[in-house]
Short mmCIF file of N, CA and C in Angstrom, two decimals:
data_model
loop_
_atom_site.label_atom_id
_atom_site.label_comp_id
_atom_site.label_asym_id
_atom_site.label_seq_id
_atom_site.Cartn_x
_atom_site.Cartn_y
_atom_site.Cartn_z
N MET A 204 29.72 91.94 -47.63
CA MET A 204 29.19 91.18 -46.25
C MET A 204 30.44 90.25 -46.40
N GLN A 205 31.50 89.99 -45.18
CA GLN A 205 32.48 89.19 -45.06
C GLN A 205 32.48 88.05 -44.12
N THR A 206 31.39 88.07 -43.02
CA THR A 206 31.71 87.45 -41.74
C THR A 206 30.04 86.98 -41.57
N GLY A 207 30.10 85.86 -40.77
CA GLY A 207 28.97 85.23 -40.46
C GLY A 207 28.40 86.27 -39.39
N HIS A 208 28.86 87.22 -38.91
CA HIS A 208 28.53 88.06 -38.11
C HIS A 208 27.44 88.90 -38.78
N GLU A 209 28.50 89.49 -39.60
CA GLU A 209 27.52 90.64 -40.38
C GLU A 209 26.44 90.11 -41.26
N LEU A 210 26.49 88.57 -41.51
CA LEU A 210 25.32 88.20 -42.25
C LEU A 210 23.70 88.25 -41.09
N PHE A 211 24.27 87.66 -39.88
CA PHE A 211 23.35 87.55 -38.80
C PHE A 211 23.02 89.19 -38.86
N VAL A 212 23.47 89.90 -38.38
CA VAL A 212 22.92 91.37 -38.30
C VAL A 212 22.21 91.74 -39.33
N HIS A 213 22.42 91.43 -40.66
CA HIS A 213 21.74 91.56 -41.79
C HIS A 213 20.43 91.15 -41.58
N GLY A 214 20.37 89.71 -41.09
CA GLY A 214 19.00 88.67 -41.17
C GLY A 214 18.33 89.39 -40.06
N LEU A 215 18.82 89.74 -38.65
CA LEU A 215 18.03 90.80 -37.85
C LEU A 215 17.46 91.88 -38.42
N ASN A 216 18.10 92.54 -38.93
CA ASN A 216 17.57 93.90 -39.79
C ASN A 216 16.71 93.65 -40.69
N ASP A 217 16.56 92.69 -41.47
CA ASP A 217 15.80 92.47 -42.51
C ASP A 217 14.42 92.03 -41.95
N ILE A 218 14.44 91.20 -40.92
CA ILE A 218 13.43 90.67 -40.09
C ILE A 218 12.49 91.87 -39.32
N LEU A 219 13.55 92.44 -38.93
CA LEU A 219 12.89 93.72 -38.28
C LEU A 219 12.37 94.78 -39.08
N ASP A 220 12.85 94.79 -40.25
CA ASP A 220 11.86 95.76 -41.65
C ASP A 220 10.41 94.68 -41.92
N GLY A 221 10.64 93.52 -41.93
CA GLY A 221 9.59 92.71 -42.31
C GLY A 221 8.69 92.83 -41.10
N GLU A 222 9.03 92.97 -39.79
CA GLU A 222 7.67 93.15 -38.72
C GLU A 222 7.53 94.45 -38.83
N HIS A 223 8.38 95.58 -39.25
CA HIS A 223 7.36 96.88 -38.97
C HIS A 223 6.28 96.80 -40.49
N GLN A 224 6.88 96.11 -41.36
CA GLN A 224 5.78 96.23 -42.33
C GLN A 224 4.39 95.72 -42.19
N LEU A 225 4.74 94.37 -41.10
CA LEU A 225 3.31 93.43 -40.77
C LEU A 225 2.50 94.20 -39.92
N VAL A 226 3.20 95.17 -39.08
CA VAL A 226 2.51 95.77 -38.27
C VAL A 226 1.29 96.80 -38.96
N GLU A 227 1.50 97.31 -40.15
CA GLU A 227 0.72 98.06 -40.86
C GLU A 227 -0.02 97.05 -41.56
N ALA A 228 0.27 96.09 -42.28
CA ALA A 228 -0.59 95.13 -42.85
C ALA A 228 -1.56 94.07 -42.22
N LEU A 229 -1.31 94.34 -40.88
CA LEU A 229 -2.06 93.28 -40.08
C LEU A 229 -3.13 94.16 -39.23
N GLU A 230 -2.99 95.85 -39.44
CA GLU A 230 -4.02 96.56 -38.86
C GLU A 230 -4.97 96.87 -39.98
N GLU A 231 -4.24 96.69 -41.12
CA GLU A 231 -5.22 96.72 -42.38
C GLU A 231 -5.87 95.53 -42.55
N ASN A 232 -5.64 94.24 -42.21
CA ASN A 232 -6.22 93.16 -42.60
C ASN A 232 -7.45 92.88 -41.36
N ALA A 233 -6.93 93.61 -40.07
CA ALA A 233 -8.08 93.70 -39.22
C ALA A 233 -9.32 94.37 -39.45
N ASN A 234 -8.73 95.56 -40.07
CA ASN A 234 -10.06 96.34 -40.64
C ASN A 234 -10.55 95.90 -41.51
N ASP A 235 -9.93 95.12 -42.60
CA ASP A 235 -10.77 94.64 -43.58
C ASP A 235 -11.56 93.59 -43.38
N SER A 236 -11.47 92.87 -42.04
CA SER A 236 -11.91 91.67 -41.84
C SER A 236 -13.53 91.63 -41.75
N SER A 237 -14.57 90.86 -42.45
CA SER A 237 -15.78 91.08 -41.79
C SER A 237 -16.42 90.24 -40.53
N ARG A 238 -15.22 89.12 -40.36
CA ARG A 238 -15.76 88.58 -39.16
C ARG A 238 -14.95 88.65 -38.15
N ALA A 239 -15.70 88.93 -36.75
CA ALA A 239 -15.27 89.43 -35.64
C ALA A 239 -13.86 88.68 -35.33
N ASP A 240 -14.20 87.34 -35.27
CA ASP A 240 -13.00 86.18 -34.82
C ASP A 240 -11.57 86.36 -35.62
N LEU A 241 -11.71 86.70 -37.04
CA LEU A 241 -10.64 87.31 -37.82
C LEU A 241 -10.10 88.72 -37.47
N LYS A 242 -11.05 89.40 -37.39
CA LYS A 242 -10.48 90.99 -36.90
C LYS A 242 -9.64 90.72 -35.37
N LYS A 243 -10.42 90.07 -34.42
CA LYS A 243 -9.44 89.78 -33.15
C LYS A 243 -8.21 89.09 -33.27
N ALA A 244 -7.99 88.15 -34.29
CA ALA A 244 -6.88 87.52 -34.56
C ALA A 244 -5.83 88.04 -34.94
N PHE A 245 -6.09 89.02 -36.15
CA PHE A 245 -5.27 89.85 -36.79
C PHE A 245 -4.89 90.89 -35.52
N GLU A 246 -5.61 91.38 -34.80
CA GLU A 246 -5.53 92.11 -33.75
C GLU A 246 -4.33 91.82 -32.88
N GLN A 247 -4.68 90.49 -32.55
CA GLN A 247 -3.49 89.76 -31.62
C GLN A 247 -2.37 89.67 -32.23
N HIS A 248 -2.31 89.15 -33.61
CA HIS A 248 -0.96 88.80 -33.96
C HIS A 248 -0.12 90.48 -34.10
N ARG A 249 -0.87 91.54 -34.47
CA ARG A 249 -0.04 92.65 -34.33
C ARG A 249 0.30 93.06 -33.40
N LYS A 250 -0.35 92.94 -32.11
CA LYS A 250 0.09 93.03 -31.07
C LYS A 250 1.37 92.12 -30.62
N GLU A 251 1.48 90.98 -30.88
CA GLU A 251 2.46 89.78 -30.91
C GLU A 251 3.74 90.10 -31.88
N THR A 252 3.26 91.20 -32.60
CA THR A 252 4.43 91.61 -34.07
C THR A 252 5.33 92.97 -33.38
N GLN A 253 4.63 93.67 -32.48
CA GLN A 253 4.79 94.83 -32.11
C GLN A 253 6.36 94.30 -31.02
N GLY A 254 5.63 93.24 -30.16
CA GLY A 254 6.64 92.61 -29.11
C GLY A 254 7.78 92.29 -29.58
N GLN A 255 7.58 91.50 -30.99
CA GLN A 255 8.95 90.93 -31.89
C GLN A 255 9.58 92.11 -32.17
N ILE A 256 8.95 93.36 -32.98
CA ILE A 256 9.96 94.27 -32.83
C ILE A 256 11.00 94.82 -31.89
N LYS A 257 10.04 94.82 -30.45
CA LYS A 257 11.03 95.22 -29.38
C LYS A 257 12.22 94.46 -29.16
N ARG A 258 12.02 92.88 -29.30
CA ARG A 258 12.85 91.96 -28.90
C ARG A 258 14.38 91.83 -29.89
N LEU A 259 13.87 92.15 -31.22
CA LEU A 259 14.85 92.26 -32.10
C LEU A 259 15.42 93.50 -32.11
N GLN A 260 15.04 94.66 -31.63
CA GLN A 260 15.84 95.82 -31.38
C GLN A 260 16.49 95.40 -29.86
N GLN A 261 16.14 94.30 -28.97
CA GLN A 261 17.48 94.21 -28.14
C GLN A 261 18.47 93.37 -28.42
N CYS A 262 17.92 92.65 -29.41
CA CYS A 262 19.14 91.55 -30.13
C CYS A 262 20.17 92.29 -30.43
N LEU A 263 19.93 93.54 -31.19
CA LEU A 263 20.80 94.66 -31.76
C LEU A 263 21.23 95.14 -30.92
N GLU A 264 20.72 95.46 -29.85
CA GLU A 264 21.61 96.10 -28.69
C GLU A 264 22.53 95.24 -28.09
N LEU A 265 21.91 93.94 -27.75
CA LEU A 265 23.05 93.15 -26.94
C LEU A 265 24.60 92.97 -28.00
N LEU A 266 23.97 93.19 -29.21
CA LEU A 266 25.27 92.74 -30.11
C LEU A 266 26.01 94.02 -30.38
N GLY A 267 25.70 95.11 -29.79
CA GLY A 267 25.99 96.41 -30.07
C GLY A 267 26.02 97.18 -31.63
N GLU A 268 24.89 96.59 -32.19
CA GLU A 268 24.71 96.93 -33.71
C GLU A 268 23.51 97.68 -33.89
N PRO A 269 23.64 98.81 -34.74
CA PRO A 269 22.73 99.59 -34.80
C PRO A 269 21.45 99.06 -35.64
N SER A 270 20.03 99.36 -35.73
CA SER A 270 19.61 99.13 -36.78
C SER A 270 19.69 99.39 -38.05
N ASP A 271 19.54 99.22 -39.28
CA ASP A 271 19.99 99.82 -40.43
C ASP A 271 18.43 100.01 -41.38
N GLN A 272 18.58 100.25 -42.42
CA GLN A 272 17.80 100.42 -43.44
C GLN A 272 17.66 99.39 -44.54
N SER A 273 17.70 98.04 -43.69
CA SER A 273 17.28 97.19 -44.82
C SER A 273 15.97 96.55 -44.96
N GLU A 274 15.68 96.12 -46.25
CA GLU A 274 14.57 96.07 -46.58
C GLU A 274 14.05 94.20 -46.60
N CYS A 275 12.98 94.06 -46.06
CA CYS A 275 12.76 92.69 -46.40
C CYS A 275 11.92 92.30 -47.49
N HIS A 276 12.48 92.16 -48.47
CA HIS A 276 12.02 91.71 -49.99
C HIS A 276 10.92 90.68 -49.86
N GLY A 277 10.96 89.65 -48.69
CA GLY A 277 10.05 88.57 -48.64
C GLY A 277 8.96 89.33 -48.22
N ILE A 278 8.53 89.92 -47.34
CA ILE A 278 7.46 90.61 -46.55
C ILE A 278 6.87 91.48 -47.69
N ARG A 279 7.94 92.21 -48.25
CA ARG A 279 7.05 93.33 -48.79
C ARG A 279 6.16 92.76 -50.07
N GLY A 280 6.85 91.59 -50.66
CA GLY A 280 6.44 90.77 -51.93
C GLY A 280 5.08 90.47 -51.17
N LEU A 281 4.65 89.66 -50.09
CA LEU A 281 3.26 89.27 -49.59
C LEU A 281 2.59 90.44 -49.65
N VAL A 282 3.21 91.65 -49.00
CA VAL A 282 2.09 92.77 -49.11
C VAL A 282 1.69 93.47 -49.99
N ALA A 283 2.62 92.99 -51.13
CA ALA A 283 2.26 93.62 -52.62
C ALA A 283 1.43 92.48 -53.34
N GLU A 284 1.31 91.62 -52.84
CA GLU A 284 0.18 90.22 -53.30
C GLU A 284 -1.26 90.72 -52.95
N LYS A 285 -1.11 91.57 -51.59
CA LYS A 285 -2.41 91.80 -51.13
C LYS A 285 -2.87 93.06 -51.79
N LYS A 286 -2.26 93.87 -52.00
CA LYS A 286 -2.57 94.88 -53.02
C LYS A 286 -3.35 94.70 -54.40
N ALA A 287 -2.16 93.78 -54.80
CA ALA A 287 -2.70 93.64 -56.66
C ALA A 287 -4.14 92.51 -56.37
N PHE A 288 -4.16 92.06 -55.02
CA PHE A 288 -5.47 91.33 -54.81
C PHE A 288 -6.52 92.21 -54.66
N MET A 289 -6.50 93.53 -53.83
CA MET A 289 -7.71 94.20 -53.77
C MET A 289 -8.07 94.91 -55.01
N GLU A 290 -7.22 94.73 -56.11
CA GLU A 290 -7.66 95.81 -57.50
C GLU A 290 -8.34 95.03 -57.96
N GLU A 291 -8.48 93.80 -57.73
CA GLU A 291 -9.69 92.78 -57.86
C GLU A 291 -11.09 92.93 -57.75
N GLN A 292 -11.11 93.75 -56.77
CA GLN A 292 -12.48 94.15 -55.98
C GLN A 292 -12.98 93.04 -55.36
N PRO A 293 -12.71 92.26 -54.36
CA PRO A 293 -13.00 91.07 -53.96
C PRO A 293 -14.47 90.95 -53.14
N THR A 294 -15.22 90.28 -52.90
CA THR A 294 -16.19 90.24 -51.88
C THR A 294 -15.65 90.32 -50.46
N ASP A 295 -16.31 90.41 -49.74
CA ASP A 295 -15.69 90.68 -48.12
C ASP A 295 -15.43 89.35 -47.67
N ASP A 296 -16.19 87.77 -48.20
CA ASP A 296 -16.15 86.70 -47.92
C ASP A 296 -14.58 86.00 -48.47
N LEU A 297 -14.66 86.33 -50.14
CA LEU A 297 -13.30 86.05 -50.64
C LEU A 297 -12.19 86.84 -49.84
N LEU A 298 -12.16 88.13 -49.64
CA LEU A 298 -11.08 88.96 -48.78
C LEU A 298 -10.37 87.92 -47.68
N ASP A 299 -11.81 87.80 -47.07
CA ASP A 299 -11.41 87.03 -45.75
C ASP A 299 -10.66 85.94 -45.82
N VAL A 300 -11.02 85.04 -46.89
CA VAL A 300 -10.33 83.73 -47.32
C VAL A 300 -9.22 84.16 -47.63
N PHE A 301 -8.71 85.19 -48.52
CA PHE A 301 -7.39 85.93 -48.96
C PHE A 301 -6.48 86.01 -47.73
N ASN A 302 -6.95 86.80 -46.79
CA ASN A 302 -6.39 87.48 -45.92
C ASN A 302 -5.84 86.02 -45.03
N VAL A 303 -6.64 85.00 -44.38
CA VAL A 303 -6.26 83.98 -43.85
C VAL A 303 -5.10 83.05 -44.54
N GLY A 304 -5.13 83.24 -45.63
CA GLY A 304 -4.13 82.12 -46.55
C GLY A 304 -2.87 83.54 -46.67
N ALA A 305 -2.76 84.60 -46.76
CA ALA A 305 -1.92 85.51 -46.52
C ALA A 305 -1.28 85.29 -45.43
N ALA A 306 -2.01 85.59 -44.13
CA ALA A 306 -1.46 84.80 -43.09
C ALA A 306 -0.51 83.80 -42.73
N ILE A 307 -1.01 82.83 -43.36
CA ILE A 307 -0.29 81.22 -43.36
C ILE A 307 0.75 81.50 -44.23
N LYS A 308 0.82 82.27 -45.05
CA LYS A 308 2.21 82.31 -45.73
C LYS A 308 3.01 83.25 -44.94
N VAL A 309 2.54 84.22 -44.26
CA VAL A 309 3.53 84.84 -43.72
C VAL A 309 4.10 84.38 -42.26
N GLU A 310 3.29 83.79 -41.86
CA GLU A 310 3.62 82.73 -40.43
C GLU A 310 4.70 81.90 -40.97
N THR A 311 4.40 81.17 -42.35
CA THR A 311 5.68 80.20 -42.86
C THR A 311 7.07 80.89 -42.91
N TYR A 312 7.10 82.25 -43.68
CA TYR A 312 8.08 83.03 -44.23
C TYR A 312 8.99 83.42 -42.81
N GLU A 313 8.16 83.81 -41.52
CA GLU A 313 8.80 83.92 -40.50
C GLU A 313 9.23 83.11 -39.56
N ILE A 314 8.95 81.90 -39.89
CA ILE A 314 9.08 80.71 -38.83
C ILE A 314 10.60 80.39 -40.00
N CYS A 315 10.56 80.51 -40.82
CA CYS A 315 11.92 79.98 -41.57
C CYS A 315 13.05 80.86 -41.33
N GLU A 316 12.66 82.34 -41.00
CA GLU A 316 13.77 83.41 -40.92
C GLU A 316 13.99 82.89 -39.50
N TYR A 317 13.14 83.00 -38.23
CA TYR A 317 13.53 82.83 -36.88
C TYR A 317 14.05 81.59 -36.89
N GLU A 318 14.07 80.61 -37.46
CA GLU A 318 14.76 79.28 -37.30
C GLU A 318 16.02 79.58 -37.65
N SER A 319 16.35 80.28 -38.63
CA SER A 319 17.68 80.74 -39.42
C SER A 319 18.44 81.37 -38.22
N LEU A 320 17.87 82.39 -37.87
CA LEU A 320 18.74 83.27 -37.38
C LEU A 320 18.61 82.59 -35.86
N VAL A 321 17.93 81.70 -35.27
CA VAL A 321 17.78 81.29 -33.88
C VAL A 321 19.38 80.37 -34.24
N ASP A 322 19.37 79.42 -35.53
CA ASP A 322 20.84 78.70 -35.33
C ASP A 322 21.93 79.33 -35.71
N LEU A 323 21.65 80.55 -36.39
CA LEU A 323 23.18 81.49 -36.29
C LEU A 323 23.66 81.93 -35.05
N ALA A 324 22.31 82.52 -34.13
CA ALA A 324 22.73 82.85 -32.75
C ALA A 324 23.55 81.81 -31.86
N ARG A 325 23.02 80.66 -32.12
CA ARG A 325 23.59 79.40 -31.45
C ARG A 325 25.06 79.15 -31.67
N GLU A 326 25.04 79.28 -33.11
CA GLU A 326 26.43 78.80 -33.39
C GLU A 326 27.49 79.95 -33.37
N MET A 327 27.11 81.05 -33.17
CA MET A 327 27.92 81.76 -32.62
C MET A 327 27.91 82.25 -31.17
N LYS A 328 27.28 81.43 -30.44
CA LYS A 328 27.30 81.79 -28.82
C LYS A 328 26.77 82.96 -28.75
N HIS A 329 25.79 83.50 -29.07
CA HIS A 329 24.94 84.58 -28.88
C HIS A 329 23.47 83.92 -28.01
N SER A 330 23.71 83.28 -26.71
CA SER A 330 22.70 82.48 -26.04
C SER A 330 21.58 83.48 -25.79
N LYS A 331 21.75 84.50 -25.23
CA LYS A 331 20.82 85.75 -24.96
C LYS A 331 20.10 86.10 -26.38
N VAL A 332 20.86 86.47 -27.31
CA VAL A 332 20.12 86.69 -28.62
C VAL A 332 18.95 85.30 -29.16
N ALA A 333 19.71 84.30 -29.21
CA ALA A 333 18.94 83.07 -29.22
C ALA A 333 17.59 82.73 -28.67
N GLN A 334 17.70 83.11 -27.20
CA GLN A 334 16.63 83.37 -26.01
C GLN A 334 15.44 84.35 -26.59
N LEU A 335 15.99 85.32 -27.00
CA LEU A 335 14.90 86.68 -27.37
C LEU A 335 14.34 86.13 -28.69
N LEU A 336 15.01 85.34 -29.53
CA LEU A 336 14.41 85.29 -31.23
C LEU A 336 13.21 83.92 -30.63
#
């Protein structure tokens, strides 16, 4: 990696992979939820995530760049935390509490990723991409 553009494209592909991972994880969280309000919140977040995937793909298209096989290690780690927690056989109530905490971690991670990408897009004068992000 030699240029800011390459770093930017890498970042887009990284979070694209993260969003794909989250679609699966959010479906699992919705299915695991014992409370209807949590189930609904996870399902809504899943729909928003699917929309974000489309916007990220549009960003790459605008830049004339393909999506690659980048792996988002940050999101993968958060997903792995859930799998490890499940091995502890938590009660339904504790699983709900864990999933809410995990959702907060994911949102915090995403905010940092997208703020960085928007800053890079603006710095490189990719205003349409910045708007999509």
